[in-house]
PDB file of C-alpha atoms in Angstrom:
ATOM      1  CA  UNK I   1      14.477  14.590  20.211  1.00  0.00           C
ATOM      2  CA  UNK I   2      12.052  12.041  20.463  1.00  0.00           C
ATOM      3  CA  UNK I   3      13.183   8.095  19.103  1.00  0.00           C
ATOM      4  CA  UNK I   4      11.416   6.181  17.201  1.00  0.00           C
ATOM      5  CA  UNK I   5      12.233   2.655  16.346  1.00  0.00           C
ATOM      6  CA  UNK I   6      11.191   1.135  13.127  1.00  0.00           C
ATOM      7  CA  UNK I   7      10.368  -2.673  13.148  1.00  0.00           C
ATOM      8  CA  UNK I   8      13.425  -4.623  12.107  1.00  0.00           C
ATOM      9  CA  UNK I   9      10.916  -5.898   9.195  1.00  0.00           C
ATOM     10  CA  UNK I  10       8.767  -3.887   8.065  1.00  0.00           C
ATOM     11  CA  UNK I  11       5.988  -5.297   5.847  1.00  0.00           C
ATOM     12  CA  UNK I  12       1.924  -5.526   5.585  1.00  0.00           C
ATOM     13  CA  UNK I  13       1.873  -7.413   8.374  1.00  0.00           C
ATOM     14  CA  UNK I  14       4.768  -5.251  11.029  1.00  0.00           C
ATOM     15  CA  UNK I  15       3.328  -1.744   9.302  1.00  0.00           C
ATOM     16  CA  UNK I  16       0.407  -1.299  11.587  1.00  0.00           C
ATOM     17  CA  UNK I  17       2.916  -1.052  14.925  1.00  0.00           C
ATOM     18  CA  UNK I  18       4.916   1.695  12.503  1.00  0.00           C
ATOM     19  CA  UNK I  19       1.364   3.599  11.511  1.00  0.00           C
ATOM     20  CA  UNK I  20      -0.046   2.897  15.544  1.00  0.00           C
ATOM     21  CA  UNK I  21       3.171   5.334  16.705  1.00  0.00           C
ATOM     22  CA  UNK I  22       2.038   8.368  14.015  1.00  0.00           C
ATOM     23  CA  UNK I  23      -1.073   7.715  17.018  1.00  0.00           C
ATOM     24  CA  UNK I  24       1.441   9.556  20.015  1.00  0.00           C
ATOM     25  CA  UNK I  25       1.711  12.753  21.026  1.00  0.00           C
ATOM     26  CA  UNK I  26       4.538  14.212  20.008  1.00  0.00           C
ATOM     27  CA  UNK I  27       5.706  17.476  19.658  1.00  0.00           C
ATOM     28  CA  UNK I  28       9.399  18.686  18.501  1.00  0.00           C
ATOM     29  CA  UNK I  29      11.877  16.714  16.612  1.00  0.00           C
ATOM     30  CA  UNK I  30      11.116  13.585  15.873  1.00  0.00           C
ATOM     31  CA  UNK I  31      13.658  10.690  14.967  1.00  0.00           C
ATOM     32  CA  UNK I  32      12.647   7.717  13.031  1.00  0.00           C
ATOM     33  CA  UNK I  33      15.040   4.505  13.733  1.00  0.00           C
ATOM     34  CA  UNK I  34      15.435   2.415  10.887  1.00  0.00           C
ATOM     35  CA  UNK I  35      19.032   1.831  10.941  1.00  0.00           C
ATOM     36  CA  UNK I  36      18.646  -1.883  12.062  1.00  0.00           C
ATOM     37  CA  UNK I  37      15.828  -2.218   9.734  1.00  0.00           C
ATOM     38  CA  UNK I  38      16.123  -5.866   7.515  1.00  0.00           C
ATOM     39  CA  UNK I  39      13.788  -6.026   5.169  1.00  0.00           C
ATOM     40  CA  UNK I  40      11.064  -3.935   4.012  1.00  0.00           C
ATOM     41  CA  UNK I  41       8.654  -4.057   0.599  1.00  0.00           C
ATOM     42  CA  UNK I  42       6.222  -1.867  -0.683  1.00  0.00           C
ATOM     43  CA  UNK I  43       3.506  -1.667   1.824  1.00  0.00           C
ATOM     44  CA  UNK I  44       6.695  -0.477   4.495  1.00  0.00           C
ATOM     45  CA  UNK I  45       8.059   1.841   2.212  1.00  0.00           C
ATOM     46  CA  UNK I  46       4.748   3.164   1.836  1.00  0.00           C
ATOM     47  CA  UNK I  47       4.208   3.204   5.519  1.00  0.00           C
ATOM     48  CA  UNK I  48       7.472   5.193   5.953  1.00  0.00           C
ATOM     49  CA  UNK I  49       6.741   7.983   3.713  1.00  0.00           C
ATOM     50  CA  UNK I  50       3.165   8.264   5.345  1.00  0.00           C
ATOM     51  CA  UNK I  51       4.559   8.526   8.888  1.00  0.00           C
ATOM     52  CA  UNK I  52       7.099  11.237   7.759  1.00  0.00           C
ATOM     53  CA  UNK I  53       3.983  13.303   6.545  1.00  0.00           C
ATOM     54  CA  UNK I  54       1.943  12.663   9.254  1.00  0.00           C
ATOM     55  CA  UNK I  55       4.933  13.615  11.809  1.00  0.00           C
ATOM     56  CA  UNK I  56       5.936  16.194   9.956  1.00  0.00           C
ATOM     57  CA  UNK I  57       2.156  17.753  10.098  1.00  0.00           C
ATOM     58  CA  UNK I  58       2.119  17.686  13.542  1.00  0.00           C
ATOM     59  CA  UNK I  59       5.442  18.517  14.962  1.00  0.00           C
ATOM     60  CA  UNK I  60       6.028  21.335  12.203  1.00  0.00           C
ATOM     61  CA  UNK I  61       9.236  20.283  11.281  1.00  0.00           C
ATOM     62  CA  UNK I  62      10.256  17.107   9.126  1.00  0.00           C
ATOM     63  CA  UNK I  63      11.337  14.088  11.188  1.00  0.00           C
ATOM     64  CA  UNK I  64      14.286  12.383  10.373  1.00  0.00           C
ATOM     65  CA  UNK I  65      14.800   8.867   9.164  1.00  0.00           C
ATOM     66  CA  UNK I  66      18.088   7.118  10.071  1.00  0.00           C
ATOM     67  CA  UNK I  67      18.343   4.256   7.679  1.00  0.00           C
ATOM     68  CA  UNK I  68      21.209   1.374   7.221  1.00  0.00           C
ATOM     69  CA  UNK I  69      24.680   2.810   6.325  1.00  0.00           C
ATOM     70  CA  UNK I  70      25.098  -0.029   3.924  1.00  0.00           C
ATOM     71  CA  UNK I  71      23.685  -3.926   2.816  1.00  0.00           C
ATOM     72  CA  UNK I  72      21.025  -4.644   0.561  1.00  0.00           C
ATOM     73  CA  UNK I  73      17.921  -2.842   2.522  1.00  0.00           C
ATOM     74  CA  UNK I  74      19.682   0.469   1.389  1.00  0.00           C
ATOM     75  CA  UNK I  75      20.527  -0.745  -1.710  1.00  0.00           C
ATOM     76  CA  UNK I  76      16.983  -1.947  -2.259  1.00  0.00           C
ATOM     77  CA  UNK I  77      15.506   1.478  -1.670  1.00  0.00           C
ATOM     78  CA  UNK I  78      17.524   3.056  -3.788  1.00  0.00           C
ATOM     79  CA  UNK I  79      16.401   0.553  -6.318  1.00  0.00           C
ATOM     80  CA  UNK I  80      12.858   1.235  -5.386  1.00  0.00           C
ATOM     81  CA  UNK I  81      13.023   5.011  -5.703  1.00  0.00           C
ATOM     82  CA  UNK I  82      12.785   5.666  -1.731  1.00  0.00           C
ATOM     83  CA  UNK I  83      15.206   8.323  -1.574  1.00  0.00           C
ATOM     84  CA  UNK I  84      13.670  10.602  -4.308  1.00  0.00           C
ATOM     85  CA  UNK I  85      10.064   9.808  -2.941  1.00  0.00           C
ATOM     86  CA  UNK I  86      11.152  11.020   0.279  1.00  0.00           C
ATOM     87  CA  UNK I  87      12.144  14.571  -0.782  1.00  0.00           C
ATOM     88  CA  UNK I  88      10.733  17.054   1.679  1.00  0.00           C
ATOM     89  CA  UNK I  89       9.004  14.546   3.829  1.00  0.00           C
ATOM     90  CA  UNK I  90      12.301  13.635   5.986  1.00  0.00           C
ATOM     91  CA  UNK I  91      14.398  16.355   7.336  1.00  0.00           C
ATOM     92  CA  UNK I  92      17.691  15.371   5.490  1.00  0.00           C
ATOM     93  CA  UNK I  93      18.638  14.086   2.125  1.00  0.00           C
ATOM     94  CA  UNK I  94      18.762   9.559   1.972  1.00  0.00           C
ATOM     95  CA  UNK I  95      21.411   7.911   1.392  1.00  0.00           C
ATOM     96  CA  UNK I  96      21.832   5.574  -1.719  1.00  0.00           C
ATOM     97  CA  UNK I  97      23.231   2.054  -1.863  1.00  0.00           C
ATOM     98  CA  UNK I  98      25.513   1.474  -4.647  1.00  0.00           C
ATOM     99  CA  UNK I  99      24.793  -2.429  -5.151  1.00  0.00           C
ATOM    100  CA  UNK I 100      21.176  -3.353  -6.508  1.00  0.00           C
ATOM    101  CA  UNK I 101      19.279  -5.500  -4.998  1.00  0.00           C
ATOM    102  CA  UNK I 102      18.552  -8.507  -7.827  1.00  0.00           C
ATOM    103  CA  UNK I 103      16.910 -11.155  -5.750  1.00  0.00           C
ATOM    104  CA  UNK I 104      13.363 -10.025  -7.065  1.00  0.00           C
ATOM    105  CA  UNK I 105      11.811  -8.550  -9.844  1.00  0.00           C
ATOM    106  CA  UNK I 106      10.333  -4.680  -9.272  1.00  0.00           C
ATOM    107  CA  UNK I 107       7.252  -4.411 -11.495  1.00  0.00           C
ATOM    108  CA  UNK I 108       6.752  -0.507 -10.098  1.00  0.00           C
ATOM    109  CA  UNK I 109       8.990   1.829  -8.337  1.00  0.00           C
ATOM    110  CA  UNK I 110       7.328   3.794  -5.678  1.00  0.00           C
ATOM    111  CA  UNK I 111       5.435   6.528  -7.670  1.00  0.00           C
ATOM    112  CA  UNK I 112       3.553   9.689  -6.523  1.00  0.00           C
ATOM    113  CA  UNK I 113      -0.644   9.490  -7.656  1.00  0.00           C
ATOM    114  CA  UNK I 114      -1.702  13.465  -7.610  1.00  0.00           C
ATOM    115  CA  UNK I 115      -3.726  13.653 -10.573  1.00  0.00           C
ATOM    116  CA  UNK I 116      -5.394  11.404 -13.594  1.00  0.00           C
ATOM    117  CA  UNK I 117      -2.235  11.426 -15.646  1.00  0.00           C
ATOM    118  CA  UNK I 118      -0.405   9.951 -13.059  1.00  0.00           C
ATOM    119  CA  UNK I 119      -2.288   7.214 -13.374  1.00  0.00           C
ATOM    120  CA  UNK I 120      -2.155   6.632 -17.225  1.00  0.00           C
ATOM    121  CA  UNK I 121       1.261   7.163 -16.571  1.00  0.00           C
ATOM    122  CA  UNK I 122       1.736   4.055 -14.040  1.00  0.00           C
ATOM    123  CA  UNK I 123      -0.363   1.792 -16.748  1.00  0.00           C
ATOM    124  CA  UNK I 124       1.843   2.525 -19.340  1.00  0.00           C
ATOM    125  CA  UNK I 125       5.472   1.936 -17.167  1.00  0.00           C
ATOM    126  CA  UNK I 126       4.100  -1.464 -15.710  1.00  0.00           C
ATOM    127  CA  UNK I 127       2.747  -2.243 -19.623  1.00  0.00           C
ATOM    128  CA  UNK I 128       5.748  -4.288 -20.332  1.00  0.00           C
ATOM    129  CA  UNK I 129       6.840  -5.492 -17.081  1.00  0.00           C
ATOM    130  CA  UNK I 130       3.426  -6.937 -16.417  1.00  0.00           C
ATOM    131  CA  UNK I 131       3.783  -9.434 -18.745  1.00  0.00           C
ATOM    132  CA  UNK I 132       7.136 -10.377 -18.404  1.00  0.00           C
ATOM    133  CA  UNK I 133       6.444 -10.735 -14.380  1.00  0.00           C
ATOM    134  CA  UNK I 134       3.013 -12.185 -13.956  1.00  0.00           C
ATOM    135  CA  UNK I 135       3.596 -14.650 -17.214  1.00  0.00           C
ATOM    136  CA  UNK I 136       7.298 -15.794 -16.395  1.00  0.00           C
ATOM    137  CA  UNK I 137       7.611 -15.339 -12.840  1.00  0.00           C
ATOM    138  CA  UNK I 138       3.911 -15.917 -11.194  1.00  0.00           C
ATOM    139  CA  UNK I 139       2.942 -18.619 -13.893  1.00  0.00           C
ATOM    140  CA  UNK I 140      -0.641 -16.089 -14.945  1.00  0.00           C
ATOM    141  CA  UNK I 141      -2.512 -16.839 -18.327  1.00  0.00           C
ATOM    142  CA  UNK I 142      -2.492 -14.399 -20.840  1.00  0.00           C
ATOM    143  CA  UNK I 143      -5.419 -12.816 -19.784  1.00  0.00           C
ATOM    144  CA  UNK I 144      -4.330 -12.189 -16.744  1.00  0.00           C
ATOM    145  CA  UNK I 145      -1.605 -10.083 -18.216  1.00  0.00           C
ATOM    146  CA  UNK I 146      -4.296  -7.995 -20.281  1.00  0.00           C
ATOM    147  CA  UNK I 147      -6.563  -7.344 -17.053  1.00  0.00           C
ATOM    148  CA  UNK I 148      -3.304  -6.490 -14.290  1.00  0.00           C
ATOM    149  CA  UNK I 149      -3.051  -2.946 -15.948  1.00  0.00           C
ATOM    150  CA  UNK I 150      -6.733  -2.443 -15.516  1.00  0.00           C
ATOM    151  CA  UNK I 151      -6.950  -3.608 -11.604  1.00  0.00           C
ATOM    152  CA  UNK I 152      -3.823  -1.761 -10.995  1.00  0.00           C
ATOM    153  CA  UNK I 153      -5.232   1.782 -12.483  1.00  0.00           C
ATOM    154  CA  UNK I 154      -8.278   0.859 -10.478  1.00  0.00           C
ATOM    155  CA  UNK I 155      -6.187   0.953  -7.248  1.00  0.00           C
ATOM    156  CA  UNK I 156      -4.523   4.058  -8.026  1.00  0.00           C
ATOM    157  CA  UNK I 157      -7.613   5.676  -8.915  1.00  0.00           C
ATOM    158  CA  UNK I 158      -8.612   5.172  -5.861  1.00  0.00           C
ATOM    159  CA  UNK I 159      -6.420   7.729  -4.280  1.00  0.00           C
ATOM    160  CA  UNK I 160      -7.758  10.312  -6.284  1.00  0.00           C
ATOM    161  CA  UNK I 161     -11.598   9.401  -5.797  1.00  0.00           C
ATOM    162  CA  UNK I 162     -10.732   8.916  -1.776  1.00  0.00           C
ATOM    163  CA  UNK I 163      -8.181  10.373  -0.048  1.00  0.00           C
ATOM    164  CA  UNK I 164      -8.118  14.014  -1.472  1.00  0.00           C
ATOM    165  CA  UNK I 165      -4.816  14.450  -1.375  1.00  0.00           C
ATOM    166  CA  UNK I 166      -1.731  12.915  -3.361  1.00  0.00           C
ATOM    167  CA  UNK I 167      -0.501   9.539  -2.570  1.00  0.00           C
ATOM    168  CA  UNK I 168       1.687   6.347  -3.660  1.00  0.00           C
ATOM    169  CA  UNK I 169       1.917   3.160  -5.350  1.00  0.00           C
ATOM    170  CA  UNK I 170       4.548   0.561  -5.374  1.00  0.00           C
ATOM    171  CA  UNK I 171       4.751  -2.897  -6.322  1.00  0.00           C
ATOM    172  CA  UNK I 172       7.416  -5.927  -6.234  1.00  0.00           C
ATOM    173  CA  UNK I 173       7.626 -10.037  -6.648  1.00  0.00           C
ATOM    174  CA  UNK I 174       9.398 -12.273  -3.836  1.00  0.00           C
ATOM    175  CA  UNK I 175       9.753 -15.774  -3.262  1.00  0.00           C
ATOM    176  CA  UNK I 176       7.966 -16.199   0.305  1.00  0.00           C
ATOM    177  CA  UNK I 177       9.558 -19.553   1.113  1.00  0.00           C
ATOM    178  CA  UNK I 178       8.647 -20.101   4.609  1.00  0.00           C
ATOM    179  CA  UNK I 179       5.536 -18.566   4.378  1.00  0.00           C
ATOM    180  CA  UNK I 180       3.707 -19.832   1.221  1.00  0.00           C
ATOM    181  CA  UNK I 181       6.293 -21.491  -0.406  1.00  0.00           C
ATOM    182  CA  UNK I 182       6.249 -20.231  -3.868  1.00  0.00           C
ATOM    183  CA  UNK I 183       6.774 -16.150  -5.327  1.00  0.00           C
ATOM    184  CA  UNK I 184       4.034 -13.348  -4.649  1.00  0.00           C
ATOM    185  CA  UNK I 185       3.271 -10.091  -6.273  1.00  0.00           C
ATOM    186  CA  UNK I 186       3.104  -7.467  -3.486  1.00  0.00           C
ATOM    187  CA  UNK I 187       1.161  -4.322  -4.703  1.00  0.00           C
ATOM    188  CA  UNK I 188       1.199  -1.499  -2.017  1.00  0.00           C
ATOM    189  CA  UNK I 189      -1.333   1.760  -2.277  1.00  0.00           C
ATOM    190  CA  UNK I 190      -1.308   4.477   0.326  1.00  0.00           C
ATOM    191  CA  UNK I 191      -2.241   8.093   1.327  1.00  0.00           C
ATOM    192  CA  UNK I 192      -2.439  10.823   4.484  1.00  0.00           C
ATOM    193  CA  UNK I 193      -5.698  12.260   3.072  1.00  0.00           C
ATOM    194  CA  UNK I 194      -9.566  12.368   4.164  1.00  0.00           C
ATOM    195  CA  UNK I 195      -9.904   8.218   4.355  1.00  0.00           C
ATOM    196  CA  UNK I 196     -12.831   6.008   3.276  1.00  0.00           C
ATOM    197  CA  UNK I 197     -14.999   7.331   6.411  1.00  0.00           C
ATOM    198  CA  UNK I 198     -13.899  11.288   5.403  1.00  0.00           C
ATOM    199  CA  UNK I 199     -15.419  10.432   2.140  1.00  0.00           C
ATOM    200  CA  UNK I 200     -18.263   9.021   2.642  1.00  0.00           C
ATOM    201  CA  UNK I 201     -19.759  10.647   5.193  1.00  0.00           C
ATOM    202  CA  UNK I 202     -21.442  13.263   3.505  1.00  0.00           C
ATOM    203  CA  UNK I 203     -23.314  10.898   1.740  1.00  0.00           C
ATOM    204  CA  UNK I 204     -24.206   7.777   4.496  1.00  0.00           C
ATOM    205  CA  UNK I 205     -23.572   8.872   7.654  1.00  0.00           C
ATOM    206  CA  UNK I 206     -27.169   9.791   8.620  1.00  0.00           C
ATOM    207  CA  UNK I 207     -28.225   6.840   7.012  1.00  0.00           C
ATOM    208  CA  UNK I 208     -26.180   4.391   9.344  1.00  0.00           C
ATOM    209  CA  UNK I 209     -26.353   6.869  12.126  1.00  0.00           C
ATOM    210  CA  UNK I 210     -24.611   5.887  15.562  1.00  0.00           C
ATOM    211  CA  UNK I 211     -22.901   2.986  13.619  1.00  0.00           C
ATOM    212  CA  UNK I 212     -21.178   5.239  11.807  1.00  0.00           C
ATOM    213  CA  UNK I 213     -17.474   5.079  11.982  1.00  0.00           C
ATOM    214  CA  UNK I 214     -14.394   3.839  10.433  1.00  0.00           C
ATOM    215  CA  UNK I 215     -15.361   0.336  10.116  1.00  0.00           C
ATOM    216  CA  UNK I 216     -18.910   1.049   9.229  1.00  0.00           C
ATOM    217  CA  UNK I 217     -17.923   3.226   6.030  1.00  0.00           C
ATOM    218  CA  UNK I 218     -15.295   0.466   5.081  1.00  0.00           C
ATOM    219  CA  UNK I 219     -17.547  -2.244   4.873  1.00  0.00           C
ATOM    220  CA  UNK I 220     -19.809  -0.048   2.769  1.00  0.00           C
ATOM    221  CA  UNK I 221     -17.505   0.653   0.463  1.00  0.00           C
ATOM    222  CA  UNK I 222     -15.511  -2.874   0.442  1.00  0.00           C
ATOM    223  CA  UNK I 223     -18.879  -5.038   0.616  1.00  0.00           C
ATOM    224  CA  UNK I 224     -21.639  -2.804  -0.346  1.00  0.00           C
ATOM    225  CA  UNK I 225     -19.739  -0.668  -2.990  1.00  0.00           C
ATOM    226  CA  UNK I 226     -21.000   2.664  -1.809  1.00  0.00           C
ATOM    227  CA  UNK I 227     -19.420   5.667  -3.272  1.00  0.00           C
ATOM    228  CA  UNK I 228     -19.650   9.437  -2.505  1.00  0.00           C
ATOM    229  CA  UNK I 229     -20.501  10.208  -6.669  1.00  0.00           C
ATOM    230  CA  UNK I 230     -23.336  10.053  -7.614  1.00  0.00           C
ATOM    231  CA  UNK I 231     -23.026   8.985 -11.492  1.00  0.00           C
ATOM    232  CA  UNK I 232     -24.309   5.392 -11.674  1.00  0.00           C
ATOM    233  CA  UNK I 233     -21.371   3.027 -11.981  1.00  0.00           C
ATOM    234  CA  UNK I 234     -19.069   5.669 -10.770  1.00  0.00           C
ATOM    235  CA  UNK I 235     -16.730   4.516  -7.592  1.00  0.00           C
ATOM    236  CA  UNK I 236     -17.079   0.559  -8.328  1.00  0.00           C
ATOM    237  CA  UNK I 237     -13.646  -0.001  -8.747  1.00  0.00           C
ATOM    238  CA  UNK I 238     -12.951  -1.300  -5.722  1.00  0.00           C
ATOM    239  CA  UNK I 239     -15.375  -3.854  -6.353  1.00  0.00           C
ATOM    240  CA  UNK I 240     -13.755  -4.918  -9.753  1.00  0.00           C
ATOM    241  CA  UNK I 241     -10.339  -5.158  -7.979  1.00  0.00           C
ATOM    242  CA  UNK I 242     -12.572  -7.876  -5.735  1.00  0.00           C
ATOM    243  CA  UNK I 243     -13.558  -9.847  -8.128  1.00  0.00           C
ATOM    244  CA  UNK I 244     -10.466 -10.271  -9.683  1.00  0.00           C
ATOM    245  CA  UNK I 245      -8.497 -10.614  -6.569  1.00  0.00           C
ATOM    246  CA  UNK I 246     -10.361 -13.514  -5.910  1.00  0.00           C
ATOM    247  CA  UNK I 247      -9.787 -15.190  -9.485  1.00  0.00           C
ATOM    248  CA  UNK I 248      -6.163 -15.201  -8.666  1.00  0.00           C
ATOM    249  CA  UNK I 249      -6.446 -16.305  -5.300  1.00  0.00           C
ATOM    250  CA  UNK I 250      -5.246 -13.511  -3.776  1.00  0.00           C
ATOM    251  CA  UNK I 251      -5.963 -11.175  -0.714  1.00  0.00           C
ATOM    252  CA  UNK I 252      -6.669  -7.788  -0.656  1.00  0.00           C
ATOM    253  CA  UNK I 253      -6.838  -5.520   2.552  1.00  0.00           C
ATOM    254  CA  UNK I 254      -7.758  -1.901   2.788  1.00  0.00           C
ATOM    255  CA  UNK I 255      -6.941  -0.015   6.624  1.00  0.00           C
ATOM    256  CA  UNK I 256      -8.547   3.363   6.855  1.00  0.00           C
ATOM    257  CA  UNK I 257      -8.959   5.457  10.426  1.00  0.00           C
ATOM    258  CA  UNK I 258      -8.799   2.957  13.425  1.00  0.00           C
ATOM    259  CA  UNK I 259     -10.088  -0.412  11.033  1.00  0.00           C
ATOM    260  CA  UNK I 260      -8.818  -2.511   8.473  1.00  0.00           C
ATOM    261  CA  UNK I 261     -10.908  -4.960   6.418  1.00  0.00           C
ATOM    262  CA  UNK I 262     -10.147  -7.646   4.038  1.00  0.00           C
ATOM    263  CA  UNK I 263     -10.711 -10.764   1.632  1.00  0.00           C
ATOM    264  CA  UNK I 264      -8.854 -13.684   3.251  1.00  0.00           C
ATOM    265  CA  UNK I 265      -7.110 -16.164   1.010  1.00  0.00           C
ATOM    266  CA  UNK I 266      -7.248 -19.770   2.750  1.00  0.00           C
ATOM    267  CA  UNK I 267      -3.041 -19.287   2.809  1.00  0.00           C
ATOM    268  CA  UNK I 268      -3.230 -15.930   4.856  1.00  0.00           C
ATOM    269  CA  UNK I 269      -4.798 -15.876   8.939  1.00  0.00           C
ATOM    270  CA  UNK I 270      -5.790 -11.955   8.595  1.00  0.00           C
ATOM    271  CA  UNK I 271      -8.688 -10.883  10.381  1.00  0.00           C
ATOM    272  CA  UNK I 272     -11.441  -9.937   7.769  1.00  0.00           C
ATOM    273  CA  UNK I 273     -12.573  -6.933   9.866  1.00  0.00           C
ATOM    274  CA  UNK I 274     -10.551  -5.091  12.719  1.00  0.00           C
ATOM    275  CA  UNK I 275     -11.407  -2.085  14.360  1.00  0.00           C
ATOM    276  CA  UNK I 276     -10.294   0.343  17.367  1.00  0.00           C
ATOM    277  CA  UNK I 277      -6.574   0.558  15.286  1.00  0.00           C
ATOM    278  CA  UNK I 278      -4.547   3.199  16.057  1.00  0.00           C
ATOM    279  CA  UNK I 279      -5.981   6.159  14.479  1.00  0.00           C
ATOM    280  CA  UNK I 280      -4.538   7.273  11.075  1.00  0.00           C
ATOM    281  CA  UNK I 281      -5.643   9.092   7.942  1.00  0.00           C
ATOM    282  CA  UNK I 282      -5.929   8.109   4.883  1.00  0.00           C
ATOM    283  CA  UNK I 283      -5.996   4.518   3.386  1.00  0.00           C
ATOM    284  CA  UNK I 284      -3.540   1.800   3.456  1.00  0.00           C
ATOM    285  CA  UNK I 285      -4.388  -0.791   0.352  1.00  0.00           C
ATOM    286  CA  UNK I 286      -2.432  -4.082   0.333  1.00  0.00           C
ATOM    287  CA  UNK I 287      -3.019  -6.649  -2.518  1.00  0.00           C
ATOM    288  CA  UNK I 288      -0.630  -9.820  -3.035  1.00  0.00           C
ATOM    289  CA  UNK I 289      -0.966 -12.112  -5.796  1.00  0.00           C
ATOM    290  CA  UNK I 290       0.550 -16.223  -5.248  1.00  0.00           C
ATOM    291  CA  UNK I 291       1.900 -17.321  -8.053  1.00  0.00           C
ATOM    292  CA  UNK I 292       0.637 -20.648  -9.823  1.00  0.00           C
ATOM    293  CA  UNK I 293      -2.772 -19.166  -9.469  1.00  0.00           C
ATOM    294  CA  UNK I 294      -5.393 -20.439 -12.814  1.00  0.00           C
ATOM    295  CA  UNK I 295      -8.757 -18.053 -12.622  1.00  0.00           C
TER     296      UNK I 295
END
């Protein structure tokens, strides 16, 4: 069986070393190590359950995913919904913790996107919560409140307009002391399906010609707000989610193929544009909201 170890922290930052290893050849049973995993948040979570696919694609058996026998890390994916999202991606059933984990707020358990209704379903769940977290907790005006819902269905549309295949959304506040010194809204999006450049191609890949690649098709999208429909207007959402990214001082970052690109707050030291990744499908979306911040 081949081993697998799992970063001990597992977050936007650690997740490209988890997505690199989906990247090896492997054939047979595969083991995924995260019994000495820490901490993990959305965008890990996420991460996991896209590495199970992917493995599971390509070996032709379900890996399996040791996880912590105990502690707040189980206890928090239990919270989350791991174990249930994880049904028939992982070889055998998760384990549960019994404690919950009530050092942070969840605004969104992980959640499956497959279809439209999916998505009105999401807006309505995080309805409530929305205000309750980005008014009490992150310090947002009220209008902030009223335009979350909107940039969130945005973001889950996107796995239906994109990927071509079904996908997952999660999202979660934590006080990031050391790092930025105040609480953050992490909101994590991600897929195994076609990917921005899959999508696109059709459309713009004669036009670009030899540029044409991962990186390429992300920056038309991201920057240029090219979309594969061609109903005027249609596809723009990513550019919306932009814009108001921005008014809350926030970052967004959207990894695709082998690239990644991304609007860098002043608090964050991400790389706008990366490419030559390790190759993997689908999309990887990453937003976090600071709290305190007045658009």
């Amino acid at each position: 069986m081949k081993v697998i170890p799992v970063p001990t922290s597992l977050d936007y930052r650690s997740v490209d070393q988890l997505l690199g290893l989906a990247s090896d050849s492997v054939e047979g049973s595969v083991l995924l190590d995260a019994h000495r995993i820490r901490w993990v948040d959305p965008v890990g979570m996420i991460g996991l359950l896209s590495l199970g696919r992917v493995m599971g694609e390509r070996c032709g058996e379900p890996p399996v995913l040791k996880l912590p026998e105990g502690g707040e890390v189980l206890a928090y994916l239990g919270r989350m919904g791991f174990p249930a999202a994880a049904e028939g991606i992982f070889r055998e059933p998760l384990p549960s913790g019994r404690r919950q984990a009530r050092r942070s707020e969840v605004l969104l358990e992980l959640t499956r996107i497959e279809e439209n209704r999916d998505v009105h379903a999401v807006v309505d769940l995080v309805h409530d919560r929305a205000g309750r977290i980005l008014a009490r907790t992150l310090r947002y005006p009220p209008t902030a409140v009223v335009q979350f819902p909107v940039v969130l269905s945005e973001v889950c549309q996107n796995i239906l307009e994109h990927a071509g295949a079904p996908g997952w959304v999660a999202a979660q506040s934590y006080l990031w002391k050391k790092r930025l010194g105040r609480e953050v809204l992490v909101i994590g999006v991600g897929d195994v399906g076609r990917g921005f450049r899959g999508s696109l191609e059709g459309e713009y890949s004669g036009r670009y010609g030899d540029r044409w690649g991962d990186a390429t098709a992300l920056e038309a999208a991201f920057i240029h707000g090219l979309t594969r429909f061609p109903d005027q207007g249609r596809g723009q959402g990513i550019q919306q989610i932009r814009r108001q990214v921005r008014r809350w001082h926030g970052g967004i970052a959207i990894r695709s193929g082998t690239a990644r690109i991304a609007d860098v707050p002043d608090w964050d030291e991400m790389a706008p544009l990366e490419d030559g990744l390790a190759p993997f499908p689908g999309a990887q979306i990453t937003i976090i909201l600071p709290a305190g911040a007045q658009p």
